[in-house]
């Protein structure tokens, strides 16, 4: 749902390349005593207790303003008390300025018991959906790594999104999947090489039923270094409906035995009066063995009319949807115990290529050579949200690195005799799920425009 203007894809026509200053490693900041969250089995855990994402998407001003609310204490100080009042434990921020300091806002979040799910991309530094190969370059990765370097130090950074809605309903957009997977690999390797805390890395998929299951399987197949730590997707199908009529029962069945944590990166249809009864389902035993909660879209009222507050300067007006969401969060608390979570993690079988999923499951791009220096020296200072951009910066990757995954049908439920086997605690690749659900497809007018122009960020 959160997208950027198509013009951002052209904003990097002139890029000045400069070697960043080496970054010194920083010890994790123990903000308050909030425990770090990790992914294990098919769930998230904090201090040995099951952790459910009970949160809200947060980008005041929308993508058009492209402002980092956690780099300005006036903004975060205005809104964090509201988050605490709502009872959320997680926020998602789509645009973060990696040239700024975030200690004060991250501390305020921690004091309120709130974690951050951070997108590492922004309109100027992202993969171009229409032409992904040249946009996967060292300048882009330097920005991604600088964001990681800034936020991995905070124990209340819950997760990183390596991509957001890159793959959409146009089958040709599935060709971007290997680049997203390469970014996931690079992010995980960067944290390991730099001795940073491993923050879980995953992908946020669009509300597109045609390729949701293929995307989920693809990002969980192959070698461990390139597999996601979790999978998230946007879901706006709960409209004047209930658990079964929305098709959520089918989705739970489809994702059973997926092998990784799953949560909703956006939810909250606006044609149903917004009573947020989705939370009852998300916190019920019908879902907790498979799902780990979700993020309601969104906090501030923007042009798409999904917000629950109106912001005017330092004043925040609570709309009726604010009260509805607060009441639902209070009425349907997180369950105790494990919620039926699986104790082991395993990979999935890679989906086969077809007319709707045009991805070779056996290879992903190698990291651009110029980006290798960052693994040892660090990313240095990030370019922020107003740099020259990266999409045409050159030094693109070469093709051909194998993922270790073998193609295997997933929609049919067949098991491949040559399923990928990961290292460590990953079991051999498995098929999962049942028939693909026929959920309604909700795409905002903005997203349609971006699809037509062919320029959408990771």
XYZ file of C-alpha atoms in Angstrom:
458
model
C 0.000 0.000 0.000
C 2.771 2.429 0.888
C 4.351 3.384 -2.454
C 6.489 6.131 -3.948
C 6.068 8.416 -6.926
C 7.249 7.019 -10.236
C 9.509 10.003 -10.675
C 11.727 8.660 -7.897
C 12.993 6.000 -10.272
C 14.530 8.741 -12.408
C 15.934 10.800 -9.568
C 19.384 9.254 -9.697
C 20.488 10.281 -13.182
C 23.648 11.848 -11.783
C 25.315 10.018 -8.917
C 28.593 10.994 -7.350
C 30.458 7.966 -6.039
C 32.561 8.448 -2.944
C 34.123 5.917 -0.630
C 32.422 6.198 2.767
C 34.350 6.534 5.975
C 34.857 3.213 7.732
C 32.290 2.570 10.433
C 33.260 1.558 13.944
C 31.220 -1.242 15.462
C 28.897 -0.189 18.250
C 27.639 -2.416 21.035
C 23.867 -2.892 21.118
C 22.092 -0.139 22.997
C 20.147 -1.692 25.841
C 17.281 0.758 25.583
C 15.537 0.460 28.933
C 15.398 -3.308 29.559
C 13.376 -4.207 26.479
C 14.561 -7.659 25.346
C 15.646 -8.256 21.765
C 13.214 -10.317 19.673
C 14.423 -13.322 17.689
C 12.827 -15.702 15.196
C 12.764 -19.405 16.007
C 10.539 -22.146 14.679
C 7.586 -20.362 13.086
C 7.297 -17.623 15.705
C 9.004 -14.655 17.347
C 10.325 -14.842 20.899
C 11.485 -12.363 23.551
C 13.087 -13.638 26.758
C 11.697 -17.087 26.061
C 8.115 -15.826 25.689
C 6.090 -15.869 22.467
C 6.026 -12.411 20.873
C 3.075 -11.266 18.777
C 3.258 -8.237 16.498
C 0.434 -5.988 17.702
C 1.241 -2.818 15.877
C 0.551 0.016 13.498
C 2.122 1.381 10.305
C 3.581 4.833 10.836
C 4.616 7.336 8.161
C 3.129 10.762 8.940
C 2.939 12.850 5.789
C 2.893 9.749 3.604
C 5.421 8.679 1.009
C 5.188 11.994 -0.837
C 6.822 13.886 2.044
C 9.349 11.100 2.672
C 10.194 12.297 6.193
C 11.742 10.112 8.895
C 9.549 10.530 12.004
C 12.144 8.869 14.242
C 14.851 11.411 13.385
C 12.808 14.300 14.797
C 12.032 14.242 18.510
C 9.212 16.733 17.999
C 7.417 14.236 15.755
C 8.134 11.030 17.665
C 7.560 12.759 21.011
C 4.132 13.842 19.799
C 3.069 10.379 18.608
C 4.680 7.825 20.939
C 2.278 8.652 23.812
C -0.564 7.879 21.390
C 1.010 4.528 20.510
C 1.238 3.683 24.193
C -2.382 4.731 24.701
C -3.451 2.473 21.818
C -1.640 -0.464 23.386
C 0.571 -1.304 20.403
C 3.929 -3.004 20.875
C 5.315 -2.422 17.353
C 5.439 0.298 14.712
C 6.578 0.070 11.115
C 8.361 3.021 9.492
C 8.734 3.008 5.695
C 11.352 5.769 5.255
C 14.294 6.081 7.648
C 17.099 8.614 7.303
C 20.370 6.707 7.708
C 22.357 9.943 7.981
C 20.598 10.945 11.218
C 20.840 9.856 14.845
C 17.845 7.978 16.275
C 18.893 7.339 19.864
C 16.354 9.608 21.531
C 13.294 8.442 19.604
C 14.325 4.793 19.872
C 14.735 5.270 23.627
C 11.288 6.840 23.865
C 9.858 3.866 21.979
C 11.650 1.440 24.285
C 10.397 3.283 27.363
C 6.877 2.795 25.992
C 7.529 -0.922 25.365
C 7.472 -0.503 21.584
C 9.576 -2.190 18.891
C 10.418 -1.016 15.362
C 10.010 -2.875 12.075
C 12.235 -0.929 9.686
C 12.152 -0.730 5.898
C 15.724 -0.371 4.613
C 14.657 1.203 1.302
C 13.360 4.634 0.387
C 12.256 6.323 -2.862
C 15.791 7.286 -3.931
C 17.593 4.133 -2.793
C 15.631 1.098 -3.901
C 15.275 -1.601 -6.540
C 13.490 -0.440 -9.696
C 10.639 -2.843 -10.396
C 10.696 -2.004 -14.122
C 14.461 -2.528 -14.521
C 15.897 -4.242 -11.447
C 19.350 -5.279 -12.661
C 21.078 -1.862 -12.868
C 19.400 -0.679 -9.662
C 21.014 -3.483 -7.641
C 24.395 -1.801 -7.229
C 27.022 -0.818 -4.650
C 25.634 2.686 -4.096
C 22.255 1.192 -3.258
C 23.748 -1.418 -0.921
C 25.798 1.225 0.889
C 22.530 2.933 1.810
C 20.951 -0.359 2.901
C 23.972 -1.265 5.027
C 24.094 2.205 6.597
C 20.484 1.764 7.699
C 21.343 -1.616 9.207
C 24.381 -0.169 10.979
C 22.220 2.542 12.533
C 19.309 0.388 13.692
C 20.858 -2.998 14.535
C 22.395 -1.353 17.603
C 18.973 -0.905 19.214
C 17.534 -3.910 21.015
C 14.019 -2.722 20.180
C 14.612 -3.016 16.433
C 12.458 -6.072 15.819
C 12.983 -6.687 12.100
C 14.140 -5.321 8.746
C 12.166 -5.453 5.503
C 14.466 -6.123 2.546
C 11.657 -5.246 0.152
C 8.122 -3.898 0.070
C 5.547 -4.805 -2.605
C 8.174 -5.147 -5.327
C 6.378 -8.129 -6.845
C 2.847 -7.283 -7.949
C 0.085 -8.636 -10.175
C 2.039 -8.141 -13.415
C 3.918 -11.447 -13.971
C 6.972 -9.557 -15.234
C 7.440 -8.041 -11.777
C 8.268 -11.528 -10.490
C 11.625 -11.063 -12.250
C 12.583 -8.740 -9.389
C 12.383 -11.600 -6.866
C 16.036 -12.724 -7.277
C 17.214 -9.169 -6.566
C 15.135 -8.946 -3.390
C 16.531 -12.312 -2.352
C 20.057 -11.080 -3.067
C 19.429 -8.042 -0.852
C 18.171 -10.339 1.916
C 21.370 -12.389 1.622
C 23.560 -9.280 1.609
C 21.832 -7.851 4.678
C 22.273 -11.058 6.666
C 25.902 -11.383 5.591
C 26.580 -7.746 6.471
C 25.325 -8.181 10.030
C 27.411 -11.335 10.423
C 30.554 -9.790 8.912
C 30.257 -6.667 11.036
C 29.568 -8.537 14.263
C 26.177 -6.864 14.664
C 23.188 -8.381 16.414
C 21.247 -10.476 13.929
C 17.998 -8.624 13.366
C 15.461 -10.827 11.516
C 15.194 -9.988 7.796
C 12.148 -10.629 5.618
C 9.954 -9.430 2.768
C 6.640 -7.529 2.817
C 4.455 -8.845 -0.024
C 1.620 -7.013 -1.762
C -2.010 -8.084 -1.382
C -1.867 -10.166 -4.573
C -3.329 -13.671 -4.402
C -1.910 -14.703 -7.796
C 1.678 -15.030 -6.559
C 1.557 -14.785 -2.757
C 2.275 -18.469 -2.181
C 5.049 -18.564 -4.801
C 6.657 -15.518 -3.170
C 6.448 -17.114 0.258
C 8.001 -20.352 -0.968
C 10.723 -18.575 -2.948
C 11.928 -16.457 -0.037
C 12.100 -19.567 2.152
C 13.875 -21.895 -0.274
C 17.526 -22.509 -1.013
C 20.561 -21.890 1.165
C 20.220 -20.443 4.648
C 22.222 -17.306 3.903
C 19.650 -16.166 1.314
C 16.484 -17.441 2.994
C 14.306 -14.932 4.811
C 13.909 -15.131 8.579
C 10.163 -14.443 8.257
C 7.515 -13.636 5.654
C 4.959 -10.819 5.847
C 2.183 -9.776 3.518
C -0.474 -7.090 3.232
C -4.085 -8.218 3.536
C -7.159 -6.033 3.002
C -9.657 -8.852 2.468
C -11.519 -8.486 5.792
C -14.319 -6.181 4.568
C -17.806 -6.477 6.087
C -17.018 -10.074 6.763
C -15.619 -12.639 9.176
C -12.794 -15.168 9.457
C -14.174 -17.588 6.869
C -15.835 -15.148 4.482
C -12.592 -13.172 4.278
C -10.792 -16.352 3.287
C -8.490 -16.185 6.276
C -9.208 -19.813 7.140
C -7.851 -20.838 3.730
C -4.760 -18.674 4.182
C -4.051 -20.256 7.560
C -4.343 -23.672 5.927
C -2.079 -22.615 3.055
C 0.650 -21.364 5.396
C 0.482 -24.271 7.839
C 3.918 -25.896 8.090
C 5.525 -22.996 6.220
C 8.534 -23.159 8.526
C 9.026 -19.444 9.295
C 7.183 -16.750 11.278
C 4.390 -15.020 9.348
C 2.639 -11.752 10.132
C 0.552 -9.139 8.339
C 2.646 -6.113 7.357
C -0.555 -4.173 6.598
C -4.215 -4.864 7.314
C -7.394 -2.848 7.815
C -10.053 -2.598 5.103
C -11.847 0.784 5.113
C -15.217 -0.389 3.742
C -16.253 -2.279 6.873
C -16.684 0.494 9.436
C -13.227 -0.352 10.795
C -14.181 -2.125 14.002
C -10.909 -4.081 13.708
C -12.375 -7.475 14.526
C -9.411 -8.856 12.591
C -7.519 -8.587 15.883
C -9.846 -11.117 17.499
C -8.994 -13.607 14.749
C -5.263 -12.839 14.803
C -5.102 -13.468 18.551
C -7.286 -16.601 18.464
C -6.190 -20.232 18.409
C -7.514 -20.388 14.841
C -4.458 -18.394 13.754
C -1.731 -18.249 16.406
C -0.188 -21.584 15.461
C 0.633 -20.060 12.052
C 0.485 -16.235 12.307
C 2.357 -13.935 14.693
C 0.031 -10.930 14.581
C 0.039 -7.910 12.312
C 0.378 -4.174 11.711
C -2.738 -2.077 11.150
C -2.527 0.400 8.263
C -2.175 3.193 9.326
C -1.678 5.822 12.044
C -2.018 9.203 10.331
C -4.757 10.204 7.909
C -3.264 10.658 4.451
C -4.717 10.958 0.946
C -5.822 7.313 0.892
C -8.041 7.763 4.008
C -6.680 4.851 6.054
C -5.536 6.876 9.071
C -7.005 6.906 12.570
C -5.762 10.374 13.576
C -5.641 13.781 11.896
C -2.349 15.611 12.421
C -2.087 19.383 12.236
C 1.333 20.543 13.364
C 1.751 19.441 16.977
C -1.957 18.735 17.387
C -3.305 15.202 16.983
C -7.053 14.673 16.639
C -8.260 11.185 17.491
C -10.844 9.948 14.985
C -13.529 7.377 15.795
C -11.316 4.712 14.224
C -8.705 5.511 16.882
C -11.155 4.575 19.614
C -12.268 1.481 17.700
C -8.691 0.275 17.302
C -7.826 1.016 20.929
C -10.892 -0.868 22.139
C -10.145 -3.868 19.921
C -6.534 -4.000 21.117
C -7.749 -3.988 24.718
C -10.564 -6.484 24.131
C -8.386 -9.022 22.310
C -5.028 -9.293 24.128
C -2.143 -11.504 23.107
C -2.649 -15.087 24.290
C -0.376 -16.673 26.849
C 1.833 -19.657 26.198
C 3.262 -20.753 22.859
C 0.018 -20.384 20.920
C 0.678 -23.692 19.194
C 3.846 -22.444 17.486
C 6.128 -24.962 15.803
C 9.464 -25.479 17.535
C 11.566 -26.083 14.418
C 12.378 -24.000 11.364
C 12.579 -25.503 7.897
C 12.955 -24.339 4.324
C 10.357 -24.667 1.577
C 10.643 -26.189 -1.879
C 11.351 -23.582 -4.553
C 8.390 -22.831 -6.836
C 8.712 -23.787 -10.484
C 8.798 -21.174 -13.225
C 5.613 -20.631 -15.221
C 3.783 -17.794 -16.964
C 2.740 -16.252 -13.638
C 6.044 -16.840 -11.812
C 8.899 -16.129 -14.225
C 11.743 -16.848 -11.810
C 14.661 -19.225 -12.218
C 14.794 -20.830 -8.760
C 18.428 -21.891 -9.048
C 20.281 -18.563 -9.196
C 20.395 -15.087 -7.714
C 22.722 -12.184 -8.552
C 26.138 -11.993 -6.959
C 26.846 -8.944 -4.834
C 28.441 -6.050 -6.782
C 32.220 -6.129 -6.393
C 32.454 -2.551 -5.125
C 30.127 -3.421 -2.239
C 32.537 -5.994 -0.807
C 34.515 -3.289 1.006
C 31.544 -2.560 3.263
C 31.669 -6.038 4.762
C 35.036 -5.239 6.369
C 35.075 -1.460 6.664
C 31.419 -0.802 7.360
C 29.005 1.255 5.309
C 30.040 4.628 6.689
C 27.610 7.528 6.819
C 24.401 6.941 4.933
C 23.173 9.211 2.122
C 19.927 9.957 3.941
C 16.625 10.654 2.224
C 17.878 13.491 0.017
C 20.978 12.012 -1.597
C 21.574 11.760 -5.356
C 19.931 8.323 -5.531
C 21.148 4.911 -6.622
C 18.948 3.420 -9.324
C 21.265 4.331 -12.203
C 24.519 4.437 -10.236
C 26.243 1.638 -12.158
C 28.364 -1.246 -10.812
C 25.480 -3.672 -11.149
C 25.749 -7.271 -10.069
C 26.648 -10.175 -12.282
C 24.295 -13.123 -12.612
C 24.697 -16.754 -11.816
C 25.211 -17.424 -8.116
C 23.370 -20.588 -7.202
C 20.961 -20.603 -4.289
C 21.246 -24.334 -3.753
C 17.512 -24.675 -4.377
C 15.868 -27.080 -6.768
C 12.591 -26.375 -8.511
C 9.572 -28.137 -7.123
C 5.832 -27.564 -7.578
C 4.208 -25.972 -4.546
C 0.627 -25.225 -5.521
C -0.122 -28.871 -6.239
C 1.256 -30.064 -2.931
C 3.734 -32.403 -4.632
C 7.054 -33.040 -2.918
C 10.297 -32.829 -4.843
C 12.886 -35.542 -4.451
C 15.541 -32.864 -4.898
C 14.206 -30.278 -2.466
C 16.752 -27.764 -1.198
C 18.480 -28.498 2.051
C 19.706 -25.605 4.133
C 22.505 -25.697 6.635
C 22.271 -25.259 10.371
C 18.840 -25.961 11.837
C 16.956 -25.813 8.538
C 15.250 -29.031 7.556
C 15.012 -30.092 3.895
C 12.728 -27.998 1.711
C 9.070 -28.903 2.142
C 5.886 -28.115 0.305
C 3.141 -26.526 2.329
C -0.423 -25.293 2.048
C -3.460 -26.270 0.053
C -5.468 -24.664 -2.740
C -4.654 -21.038 -3.490
C -7.285 -18.735 -2.041
C -9.302 -16.481 -4.298
C -9.148 -13.442 -2.072
C -10.289 -10.043 -3.328
C -7.496 -7.960 -4.811
C -7.227 -4.462 -3.381
C -4.782 -2.130 -5.104
C -4.765 1.571 -4.443
C -4.975 4.023 -7.291
C -1.423 5.066 -6.545
C -0.152 1.517 -6.951
C -1.878 1.198 -10.305
C -0.131 4.358 -11.439
C 3.225 2.997 -10.305
C 2.617 -0.248 -12.136
C 1.871 1.657 -15.327
C 5.004 3.735 -15.003
C 7.019 0.714 -13.896
C 8.942 2.259 -11.056
C 8.302 1.046 -7.566
C 10.810 0.816 -4.767
C 11.751 -2.252 -2.784
